[in-house]
Amino acid sequence: MQEDTQPFQLLDALFEPIVIIDDKFKIIYYNHFFSTFTKASPRIIRNAQTIFKIINVEEKILQTLLATASANNQVALSQEMEIKLASDASEENLAPDRQVHASMKVIPLSTTRYILCFNVLSVEKGLHRKYREKLEELKRAHGQIIQADKLATLGELSASIAHEINNPLAIAMGHGEILERVLENETIQERELVDNAYKNISEALQRIKTIVMNMKSFAHKSEEKKQYHDLISIIDKSMMLVDTPFRAAGIDLKFERPVDKFITLVNRIEMEQVIVNLLKNALDALREQSTISAAHIHGIVEIKLKKNKQDECLEILVIDNGPGIPEKIQGEIFSPFFTTKEISEGTGLGLSVSSKIVEGHHGKLQLTKSSNEGSIFTVQLPLIEVSSYVASVNALNASNDASRKKILVVDDEEKILNILSTFLEEVGHTMIGSTDPSEALEMMDKLEMDLIITDYNMPRMNGHDFAKNVRKKSNSIPLIYLTSSQFLNHFQEDRQKYNIAGLILKPFSKEDVTTIIDGVFKEAKKK
Amino acid sequence: MKFLRLENKFSALVVDDEQQICDMVKIFLTFSGLFENVVTANDVIVAKQKLSNQKFDLIIIDNILPKRGGLDLVDYINNYSRNANYQKTRIILISGVLKAEDVISATRYGIKHILVKPFTNQKLIAAACDILGISTPNKDSEL
């Protein structure tokens, strides 16, 4: 006998899986959504003897629910539970049993008819789990950032502590030396005791000095990884890294490559990070502009590289024609965690990290222009001679070995500079690099050095003219030519004329270099 | 090599806000046997007073001085000696920490010698000799 299901058809309009069963758990009616929910075809549901063929819940639980509902003649609610949806009976559904998280509700219609509906919580539960996971992830990341920021602060702090300690340390070490000198010539009864005490004090102070030096290098961790690089190639690489997003956004990226190389002493990876960061910021500013402004301004980002004669530094300018940075936030853009981007898009660390990197290079990162026509960010880096001189003096200061020398190397190839710098450092000397003979000559006036090694074949001023100019300034400083055998005759010509102390022939080994340098220094000492 | 003791010894002015550093540098200089009449000053004002009283062969200045920096004093000295038709004053800068901007500004004032604290007697005397254009005394001749 077919039961009249007409009144139940209303249930089809509901977006909840609902099924009507009798007290023997046979399915009397089910709505569309139930079929969707169980992923069982109507045929299977129709043929199912009991609801348990479709939904795998414990009979006892459902039995109890029906009993409770029936006894009180009111809605009975189950706890949230995992409900397995049986798939065995279905040929369409070959997937393993699906599990959903749901609660069941039973509404008694009569003693033999019950409405059973499912409150599916899987999505909510899944979302909640995901939310919890993401929240944890966010907390972890935030913790890491805080940690990184703490470390950076610690680094800055240790730099200033180092500075504070150096004054009393200088006093202690210096007066120690004076004591030693005075006591040397005195007759003291407890000679051995005094000597020993002095030795202990001096060793302890030396240890403090080493600790302070290490603290300083912790503050500038990048120091040891700095090498001579051409800024042009660093910019090229950075542009390559952001090429895809610029293309996708239809924004032009221009770089007017200077003819001359711009070699200086930097940590390549870090400098790339800075430039990429500035380019991405410019890109974001232009993207934002294109979404808000009706007037279609074609986005252009331009990089300029130049030497600032007045400030004696190299400058990288990142110029965009975006909307500019509002005046009220200009002061904050370099602070950590400051961001104008959506939460998931920016950490607010880009500019603060970049600015720390540039400072680590003894340079400056500044917003040099911002109007409604665009912004300019400027990275200032010290000239190669200055940055390498600072590194050299700091290295010399770290050791007490007075035989270590400051050697000026003039060569326009970064590779040669890097190789020589490694060789010279390995034998305990320090190097001041220069790529430009006229700049090197100026440096001679300004800074003090012990030896000059110069490449012979350089654009604009060759070794011969350079040597001539060096000798105008100083007769005593030893000068060594660095050249390939094709210019050997020049060395022979200039040798007497400009008192060239030696020759390093390219290609050279570490031994070649050290033998010649040692010889030159020995010779200089005799005089 | 025997070092000939100079008949006329050099004079020097040491400017550091820490008296103990001044004392130390003074002793270093006099111990070398090259200097006599080493005057100390703890700030720029006193230093200027001392400068108006006499002429110094060498001036040693701390990079960081209270109120106005050491380089301010260097600038003053450079102008002063130019106006008084003195020969260019020889200056050594001593500094607790060396930054690129310090080097740049120091070189702008014509300073070639920068010593980072803590420095040894040997380093100070070597720099002093270099700047005065004399050869370094060996240890035996000191004191």
XYZ file of C-alpha atoms in Angstrom:
670
model
C 0.000 0.000 0.000
C 1.371 3.347 -1.035
C 1.267 5.890 1.715
C 0.186 9.392 0.837
C 3.340 11.406 0.894
C 1.776 14.525 -0.473
C 2.087 16.521 2.820
C 5.744 15.623 3.051
C 6.622 17.164 -0.295
C 6.949 20.476 1.433
C 10.171 19.136 2.913
C 11.778 19.177 -0.526
C 11.946 22.909 -0.312
C 14.192 22.790 2.741
C 17.942 22.866 2.579
C 18.433 20.327 5.285
C 18.659 16.586 4.911
C 15.358 15.275 6.221
C 13.998 11.774 6.201
C 10.759 10.356 7.566
C 10.985 6.935 9.103
C 8.673 4.607 10.888
C 9.323 2.919 14.207
C 11.003 0.049 12.387
C 13.455 2.546 10.818
C 12.041 2.054 7.379
C 12.250 5.076 5.143
C 8.851 6.503 4.377
C 9.940 9.699 2.689
C 13.132 11.668 2.124
C 13.705 15.101 0.763
C 16.028 16.037 -2.094
C 18.660 17.314 0.194
C 18.813 13.988 2.034
C 19.721 12.325 -1.202
C 22.391 14.917 -1.834
C 23.615 14.597 1.703
C 23.987 10.827 1.598
C 25.063 10.799 -2.034
C 22.840 7.790 -2.435
C 20.702 7.519 -5.544
C 16.913 7.538 -5.167
C 16.840 3.923 -6.311
C 19.121 2.854 -3.521
C 17.221 4.831 -0.938
C 13.948 3.378 -2.161
C 15.305 -0.142 -2.025
C 16.863 0.259 1.365
C 15.174 -1.918 3.964
C 16.045 0.426 6.799
C 17.716 3.761 7.171
C 20.818 1.968 8.423
C 21.535 0.829 4.891
C 22.075 4.468 4.036
C 23.290 5.956 7.252
C 25.593 4.096 9.506
C 24.645 5.082 13.040
C 24.198 2.784 15.980
C 20.664 1.488 16.060
C 20.625 1.924 19.842
C 21.239 5.653 19.591
C 18.476 6.194 17.086
C 16.180 3.867 19.038
C 16.728 5.948 22.192
C 16.092 9.155 20.299
C 12.810 7.888 18.888
C 11.755 6.636 22.288
C 12.540 9.942 23.988
C 10.737 11.923 21.309
C 7.749 9.686 21.408
C 7.541 9.531 25.199
C 7.617 13.313 25.666
C 5.954 13.998 22.379
C 8.527 16.637 21.612
C 11.681 17.175 19.659
C 14.610 15.020 20.711
C 18.163 16.071 19.944
C 21.211 13.869 19.770
C 24.713 14.913 20.668
C 27.140 15.873 17.951
C 28.655 12.758 16.520
C 30.528 11.332 13.626
C 28.074 9.718 11.262
C 29.232 7.344 8.625
C 27.407 7.406 5.355
C 27.235 3.904 4.024
C 28.558 3.582 0.529
C 28.542 -0.170 0.109
C 25.137 -0.307 -1.516
C 25.956 2.229 -4.141
C 27.674 1.537 -7.400
C 28.054 5.211 -8.127
C 29.747 5.843 -4.884
C 32.922 3.848 -4.923
C 34.644 6.112 -2.462
C 35.235 4.758 1.032
C 32.716 5.574 3.694
C 32.200 9.231 4.082
C 32.100 10.596 7.544
C 30.239 13.688 8.532
C 30.077 15.516 11.758
C 26.442 16.120 12.631
C 23.727 16.000 15.228
C 20.361 14.389 14.687
C 16.947 15.760 15.519
C 13.841 13.652 15.830
C 10.376 15.182 15.630
C 7.580 12.740 16.404
C 4.637 12.892 13.992
C 2.860 9.890 15.419
C 3.918 6.727 17.206
C 4.987 5.265 13.910
C 6.183 8.311 11.997
C 9.153 10.361 12.840
C 10.889 13.195 11.120
C 14.615 12.727 11.336
C 16.782 15.607 10.302
C 20.484 16.079 10.315
C 22.270 19.175 11.382
C 25.519 18.854 9.470
C 28.396 20.529 11.233
C 31.236 19.168 9.101
C 31.815 22.430 7.306
C 31.744 24.431 10.512
C 33.940 21.926 12.210
C 36.344 21.859 9.289
C 36.424 25.631 9.226
C 36.940 25.762 12.939
C 39.815 23.306 12.715
C 41.356 25.270 9.882
C 40.853 28.485 11.784
C 42.594 27.001 14.804
C 45.468 25.763 12.660
C 45.885 29.112 10.937
C 45.675 30.915 14.229
C 48.436 28.702 15.597
C 50.474 29.308 12.466
C 49.972 33.033 12.790
C 50.964 32.953 16.445
C 54.088 31.012 15.568
C 55.003 33.397 12.745
C 54.338 36.385 14.952
C 56.533 34.841 17.616
C 59.297 34.366 15.074
C 59.027 37.933 13.882
C 59.098 39.241 17.451
C 62.129 37.056 18.036
C 63.819 38.395 14.909
C 63.023 41.936 15.944
C 64.359 41.252 19.438
C 67.557 39.918 17.928
C 67.867 42.991 15.776
C 67.316 45.229 18.801
C 69.813 43.166 20.725
C 72.231 43.671 17.874
C 71.804 47.428 17.977
C 72.062 47.361 21.732
C 75.264 45.350 21.679
C 76.758 47.821 19.211
C 76.146 50.687 21.600
C 77.255 48.632 24.613
C 80.429 47.770 22.742
C 80.997 51.437 22.200
C 80.444 52.222 25.877
C 82.811 49.490 26.992
C 85.570 50.534 24.615
C 86.324 53.742 26.493
C 87.021 52.201 29.941
C 88.681 49.293 28.166
C 91.032 51.667 26.401
C 91.854 53.262 29.756
C 92.506 49.918 31.451
C 94.615 48.514 28.626
C 96.562 51.711 28.125
C 97.380 52.222 31.768
C 98.284 48.555 32.004
C 100.846 49.138 29.284
C 102.192 52.134 31.177
C 102.545 50.069 34.351
C 104.384 47.374 32.469
C 106.752 49.919 30.981
C 107.480 51.561 34.325
C 107.921 48.321 36.212
C 110.220 46.925 33.542
C 113.042 49.140 34.703
C 112.414 48.940 38.436
C 113.943 46.507 40.823
C 111.068 44.840 42.555
C 111.340 42.182 45.208
C 108.348 40.139 44.049
C 109.256 40.394 40.386
C 107.685 37.120 39.359
C 104.472 37.836 41.214
C 104.131 41.261 39.644
C 104.927 40.002 36.160
C 102.408 37.251 36.538
C 99.745 39.607 37.836
C 100.326 41.936 34.909
C 100.168 39.068 32.470
C 96.845 37.924 33.911
C 95.346 41.403 33.804
C 96.464 41.953 30.279
C 95.110 38.594 29.119
C 91.777 39.271 30.779
C 91.514 42.672 29.119
C 92.403 41.122 25.797
C 89.558 38.674 26.314
C 87.143 41.517 27.011
C 88.314 43.189 23.830
C 87.636 40.010 21.846
C 84.169 39.684 23.365
C 83.345 43.278 22.506
C 84.608 42.777 18.960
C 82.369 39.730 18.607
C 79.428 41.675 19.961
C 80.012 44.320 17.337
C 80.202 41.787 14.560
C 76.986 40.222 15.856
C 75.363 43.582 15.326
C 76.638 43.626 11.764
C 76.417 39.967 10.912
C 76.601 40.642 7.208
C 80.071 42.183 7.513
C 81.960 38.972 6.843
C 79.950 38.050 3.770
C 80.593 41.292 1.948
C 82.301 41.084 -1.396
C 83.067 43.370 -4.295
C 80.077 43.413 -6.632
C 78.878 45.543 -9.498
C 75.642 47.228 -8.425
C 74.471 47.088 -12.050
C 74.411 43.310 -12.019
C 72.692 43.318 -8.621
C 69.990 45.597 -10.011
C 69.649 43.436 -13.137
C 69.144 40.349 -11.023
C 66.611 42.083 -8.783
C 64.666 43.264 -11.816
C 64.597 39.746 -13.151
C 63.106 38.538 -9.893
C 60.157 40.922 -10.121
C 59.734 40.768 -13.893
C 56.667 38.500 -13.847
C 54.455 40.523 -11.478
C 55.400 43.750 -13.298
C 54.440 42.256 -16.639
C 51.203 40.856 -15.230
C 50.245 44.281 -13.897
C 51.233 45.991 -17.152
C 53.682 48.273 -15.385
C 56.912 49.322 -17.064
C 60.171 48.720 -15.284
C 63.071 50.775 -16.608
C 66.732 50.948 -15.780
C 69.081 53.220 -17.636
C 72.275 51.232 -17.402
C 75.293 53.459 -16.778
C 78.356 52.877 -18.931
C 80.709 52.605 -15.972
C 80.685 49.822 -13.497
C 79.491 50.587 -9.994
C 81.555 48.203 -7.952
C 81.348 48.428 -4.206
C 81.656 46.246 -1.126
C 78.273 44.683 -0.357
C 76.469 41.544 0.649
C 74.904 40.675 -2.664
C 71.904 38.708 -1.376
C 71.006 41.453 1.070
C 71.276 44.220 -1.506
C 69.048 42.252 -3.868
C 66.558 41.874 -1.048
C 66.510 45.647 -0.557
C 66.001 46.437 -4.243
C 63.354 43.761 -4.744
C 61.528 45.115 -1.721
C 61.563 48.675 -3.054
C 60.429 47.513 -6.491
C 57.584 45.490 -5.008
C 56.449 48.422 -2.910
C 56.407 50.583 -6.022
C 54.463 47.902 -7.880
C 51.879 47.691 -5.100
C 51.482 51.464 -5.046
C 50.893 51.538 -8.803
C 48.497 48.598 -8.718
C 46.448 50.304 -6.062
C 46.410 53.462 -8.125
C 45.091 51.653 -11.175
C 42.169 50.243 -9.160
C 41.083 53.523 -7.613
C 41.809 56.239 -10.087
C 39.589 56.691 -13.047
C 42.242 58.521 -15.006
C 44.409 55.840 -16.497
C 47.959 56.645 -15.579
C 50.381 54.233 -17.143
C 52.488 52.863 -14.300
C 56.242 53.325 -14.659
C 58.938 52.342 -12.209
C 62.418 53.553 -12.938
C 65.744 52.709 -11.347
C 68.603 55.161 -11.493
C 72.140 54.497 -10.413
C 74.528 57.367 -9.923
C 77.473 58.664 -8.043
C 76.748 61.503 -5.672
C 79.953 63.510 -5.717
C 78.829 65.889 -3.024
C 77.911 63.284 -0.453
C 80.679 60.972 -1.661
C 78.421 57.996 -2.072
C 76.666 55.804 -4.601
C 72.935 56.185 -4.995
C 70.258 53.795 -6.175
C 66.992 55.607 -6.858
C 63.713 53.758 -7.189
C 61.237 56.139 -8.796
C 57.559 55.479 -9.363
C 54.723 57.595 -10.730
C 52.264 56.266 -8.172
C 49.987 58.183 -5.841
C 52.743 58.989 -3.344
C 52.860 58.300 0.351
C 50.487 60.343 2.522
C 52.415 62.829 4.597
C 50.992 61.650 7.882
C 52.420 58.152 7.526
C 55.773 59.104 6.009
C 57.403 59.085 9.413
C 56.239 55.576 10.169
C 57.007 53.677 7.001
C 60.396 52.487 8.229
C 59.036 51.218 11.555
C 58.707 47.477 11.970
C 55.191 46.064 11.462
C 53.952 49.217 9.793
C 51.890 48.274 6.765
C 49.114 49.678 4.635
C 48.459 46.330 3.019
C 45.830 43.728 3.883
C 46.725 41.383 6.712
C 47.726 38.447 4.548
C 49.602 40.573 2.008
C 52.277 42.407 3.911
C 54.156 41.885 7.115
C 55.112 45.515 7.507
C 58.723 44.471 7.785
C 59.981 45.127 4.253
C 61.160 48.692 4.688
C 62.324 48.239 8.259
C 64.429 45.220 7.320
C 65.714 46.945 4.168
C 66.695 50.007 6.106
C 68.579 47.854 8.650
C 70.411 46.116 5.809
C 71.457 49.410 4.268
C 72.616 50.663 7.671
C 74.638 47.478 8.002
C 76.375 48.658 4.835
C 77.088 52.045 6.456
C 74.517 53.566 4.137
C 71.100 55.191 4.307
C 67.663 54.309 2.958
C 65.385 57.309 2.640
C 62.167 58.469 1.098
C 63.569 61.414 -0.810
C 60.434 62.548 -2.600
C 56.759 61.885 -2.303
C 53.978 63.821 -3.979
C 50.862 62.907 -5.886
C 53.081 62.459 -8.916
C 55.090 59.676 -7.362
C 57.686 58.657 -4.844
C 61.450 58.264 -4.834
C 63.251 55.966 -2.485
C 67.017 56.465 -2.341
C 69.591 53.959 -1.175
C 72.899 55.624 -0.381
C 75.947 53.429 -0.133
C 79.483 54.535 0.689
C 82.029 54.511 -2.113
C 84.011 51.322 -2.518
C 87.105 52.993 -1.039
C 85.313 54.145 2.087
C 83.418 50.923 2.782
C 86.523 48.827 2.310
C 88.598 51.254 4.397
C 86.147 50.989 7.299
C 86.165 47.191 7.022
C 89.949 47.258 6.894
C 90.415 49.509 9.935
C 87.911 47.476 11.926
C 89.739 44.271 11.021
C 93.089 45.781 11.990
C 91.659 47.017 15.243
C 90.519 43.505 16.091
C 94.085 42.217 16.181
C 97.185 43.354 17.972
C 99.455 42.252 15.186
C 101.206 45.437 14.147
C 102.727 43.805 11.064
C 99.316 43.753 9.358
C 99.163 46.248 6.525
C 96.568 48.305 4.723
C 96.926 47.665 1.021
C 95.186 49.749 -1.620
C 94.298 47.742 -4.707
C 93.198 49.581 -7.854
C 91.495 47.389 -10.419
C 88.267 47.784 -12.354
C 87.370 44.109 -12.232
C 85.395 42.930 -9.226
C 86.725 39.406 -9.650
C 90.326 40.492 -9.230
C 89.380 42.593 -6.206
C 87.625 39.634 -4.584
C 90.483 37.225 -5.237
C 93.120 39.630 -3.951
C 91.040 40.515 -0.937
C 90.755 36.821 -0.017
C 94.486 36.225 -0.550
C 95.555 39.279 1.414
C 93.204 38.564 4.292
C 94.436 35.002 4.505
C 97.943 36.220 5.160
C 96.740 38.809 7.678
C 96.700 42.026 5.644
C 93.636 44.072 4.878
C 92.631 45.510 1.565
C 91.106 48.774 0.463
C 89.548 48.305 -2.934
C 89.263 50.954 -5.599
C 88.024 50.750 -9.169
C 88.913 54.220 -10.261
C 92.501 55.531 -10.345
C 91.473 59.153 -9.831
C 89.351 58.172 -6.840
C 92.288 56.137 -5.524
C 94.537 59.173 -5.823
C 92.068 61.233 -3.838
C 91.950 58.491 -1.221
C 95.714 58.696 -0.881
C 95.305 62.255 0.364
C 92.563 61.362 2.731
C 93.460 58.020 4.194
C 96.591 56.332 5.211
C 97.826 53.166 3.497
C 100.947 51.035 3.435
C 101.119 49.750 -0.131
C 99.437 50.278 -3.494
C 98.820 47.561 -6.047
C 97.527 48.837 -9.363
C 96.215 47.204 -12.469
C 98.103 48.480 -15.531
C 95.457 48.423 -18.191
C 92.549 50.550 -16.989
C 90.144 52.798 -18.886
C 90.779 56.544 -18.629
C 93.999 56.344 -16.642
C 96.497 53.568 -17.179
C 99.026 52.311 -14.672
C 101.762 54.533 -16.061
C 99.802 57.763 -15.528
C 98.546 56.556 -12.190
C 102.086 55.826 -10.992
C 103.177 59.261 -12.176
C 100.437 60.870 -10.094
C 101.146 58.698 -7.075
C 104.769 59.767 -7.136
C 103.710 63.404 -7.234
C 102.055 62.817 -3.901
C 104.418 60.431 -2.202
C 107.850 59.085 -2.926
C 107.869 56.567 -0.151
C 104.758 54.492 -0.579
C 105.608 51.194 -2.301
C 103.818 50.631 -5.591
C 103.264 47.307 -7.346
C 102.010 46.767 -10.899
C 99.420 44.115 -11.558
C 99.246 43.170 -15.208
C 99.345 40.530 -17.888
C 102.565 39.766 -19.704
C 101.608 41.877 -22.747
C 102.234 45.031 -20.704
C 105.481 43.740 -19.254
C 107.509 46.304 -21.199
C 105.696 49.149 -19.440
C 106.761 47.757 -16.108
C 110.341 47.696 -17.243
C 110.102 51.276 -18.472
C 108.422 52.632 -15.363
C 110.365 50.597 -12.860
C 113.179 53.096 -12.387
C 111.252 56.188 -13.294
C 108.483 55.789 -10.765
C 110.187 53.444 -8.367
C 107.858 50.497 -8.944
C 108.651 47.980 -6.254
C 107.343 44.865 -7.914
C 105.157 43.150 -10.453
C 102.331 40.667 -10.092
C 101.608 38.894 -13.363
C 98.067 37.798 -14.164
C 97.050 35.049 -13.675
C 98.512 34.841 -10.207
C 98.450 32.412 -7.312
C 98.265 33.214 -3.626
C 101.965 32.396 -3.329
C 102.874 34.820 -6.140
C 101.085 37.615 -4.374
C 102.399 36.952 -0.888
C 105.999 36.449 -2.009
C 106.056 39.752 -3.859
C 104.320 41.676 -1.076
C 106.518 40.247 1.661
C 109.571 41.148 -0.409
C 108.375 44.699 -0.892
C 107.668 45.199 2.809
C 111.055 43.800 3.760
C 112.724 46.148 1.326
C 110.738 49.104 2.680
C 111.744 48.256 6.228
C 115.451 48.307 5.347
C 115.137 51.816 4.070
C 118.946 51.336 14.177
C 119.664 54.015 16.699
C 117.058 56.654 17.185
C 118.394 60.122 17.631
C 116.585 61.967 20.333
C 115.355 65.227 19.040
C 116.689 68.320 20.531
C 113.397 70.139 20.244
C 110.642 67.874 21.304
C 107.128 68.078 19.973
C 104.166 69.531 21.763
C 100.709 68.003 21.768
C 97.165 68.725 22.849
C 94.933 65.815 23.878
C 91.173 66.404 23.904
C 88.968 63.710 25.425
C 86.088 64.024 27.854
C 87.529 61.191 29.911
C 90.461 62.451 31.944
C 91.896 58.947 32.228
C 92.158 58.641 28.455
C 93.886 62.027 28.366
C 96.319 60.900 31.060
C 97.034 57.692 29.244
C 97.683 59.359 25.894
C 99.851 61.951 27.608
C 101.994 59.251 29.204
C 102.212 57.313 25.925
C 103.451 60.427 24.164
C 105.978 61.475 26.797
C 107.263 57.907 27.202
C 108.131 57.841 23.543
C 110.695 60.527 24.228
C 109.417 62.549 21.316
C 107.057 64.792 23.182
C 107.362 67.295 25.887
C 104.662 69.679 26.953
C 101.572 67.539 26.424
C 98.454 69.474 27.394
C 95.054 67.928 27.998
C 91.515 69.270 27.738
C 88.186 67.636 28.562
C 85.934 69.697 26.362
C 85.910 71.938 23.348
C 85.875 75.188 25.335
C 88.978 74.336 27.338
C 90.637 73.035 24.190
C 90.048 76.346 22.432
C 91.539 78.191 25.404
C 94.650 76.050 25.298
C 94.886 76.576 21.569
C 94.834 80.331 21.988
C 97.704 80.120 24.477
C 100.136 78.174 22.393
C 100.787 76.318 19.171
C 100.781 72.520 19.105
C 102.598 70.169 16.731
C 100.011 67.463 17.141
C 96.423 67.431 18.329
C 94.636 64.250 19.359
C 90.868 64.562 19.478
C 88.125 62.197 20.565
C 85.471 61.837 17.901
C 82.656 62.140 20.425
C 82.889 65.126 22.712
C 80.144 66.562 24.915
C 77.904 69.240 23.450
C 79.719 69.643 20.166
C 81.472 66.787 18.421
C 85.179 66.394 17.965
C 84.901 67.296 14.302
C 83.547 70.706 15.219
C 86.786 71.330 17.021
C 88.742 70.043 14.039
C 86.922 72.517 11.844
C 87.715 75.312 14.279
C 91.378 74.352 14.405
C 91.640 74.206 10.624
C 90.179 77.696 10.296
C 92.267 78.966 13.161
C 95.560 77.777 11.763
C 94.636 79.048 8.323
C 93.953 82.528 9.679
C 97.025 82.533 11.874
C 99.118 81.409 8.922
C 100.226 78.339 10.774
C 101.094 75.297 8.775
C 98.305 72.768 8.561
C 97.743 71.297 11.999
C 98.358 67.598 12.322
C 95.414 65.845 13.904
C 94.735 62.274 15.013
C 91.134 61.327 15.644
C 90.418 58.703 18.289
C 87.053 56.981 18.261
C 85.131 54.353 20.204
C 83.533 53.028 17.058
C 84.212 53.529 13.380
C 81.371 54.147 10.968
C 81.562 55.021 7.303
C 80.025 58.435 7.893
C 82.746 59.163 10.473
C 85.401 58.270 7.922
C 83.756 60.421 5.265
C 83.425 63.446 7.513
C 86.906 62.977 8.981
C 88.460 62.850 5.530
C 86.558 65.984 4.615
C 88.393 67.746 7.396
C 91.669 66.376 6.110
C 92.197 63.794 8.807
C 94.136 60.753 7.667
C 94.680 59.070 10.976
C 91.835 57.514 12.899
C 92.513 55.216 15.826
C 89.760 52.989 17.181
C 89.695 52.453 20.932
C 91.186 50.483 22.558
C 94.485 51.168 20.812
C 97.988 50.267 21.928
C 100.868 52.573 22.671
C 102.602 51.218 19.589
C 99.731 52.151 17.298
C 99.471 55.657 18.702
C 103.180 56.349 18.378
C 103.245 54.886 14.863
C 100.424 57.216 13.810
C 102.067 60.193 15.539
C 105.388 59.547 13.823
C 103.743 59.101 10.456
C 101.892 62.372 10.773
C 104.979 64.253 12.001
C 107.038 62.743 9.222
C 109.658 61.145 11.449
C 110.712 57.539 11.770
C 109.283 55.402 14.541
C 111.577 55.087 17.536
C 112.442 51.526 18.404
C 111.720 50.280 21.872
C 115.265 50.636 23.225
C 115.305 54.328 22.683
C 112.092 54.888 24.569
C 112.499 56.221 28.090
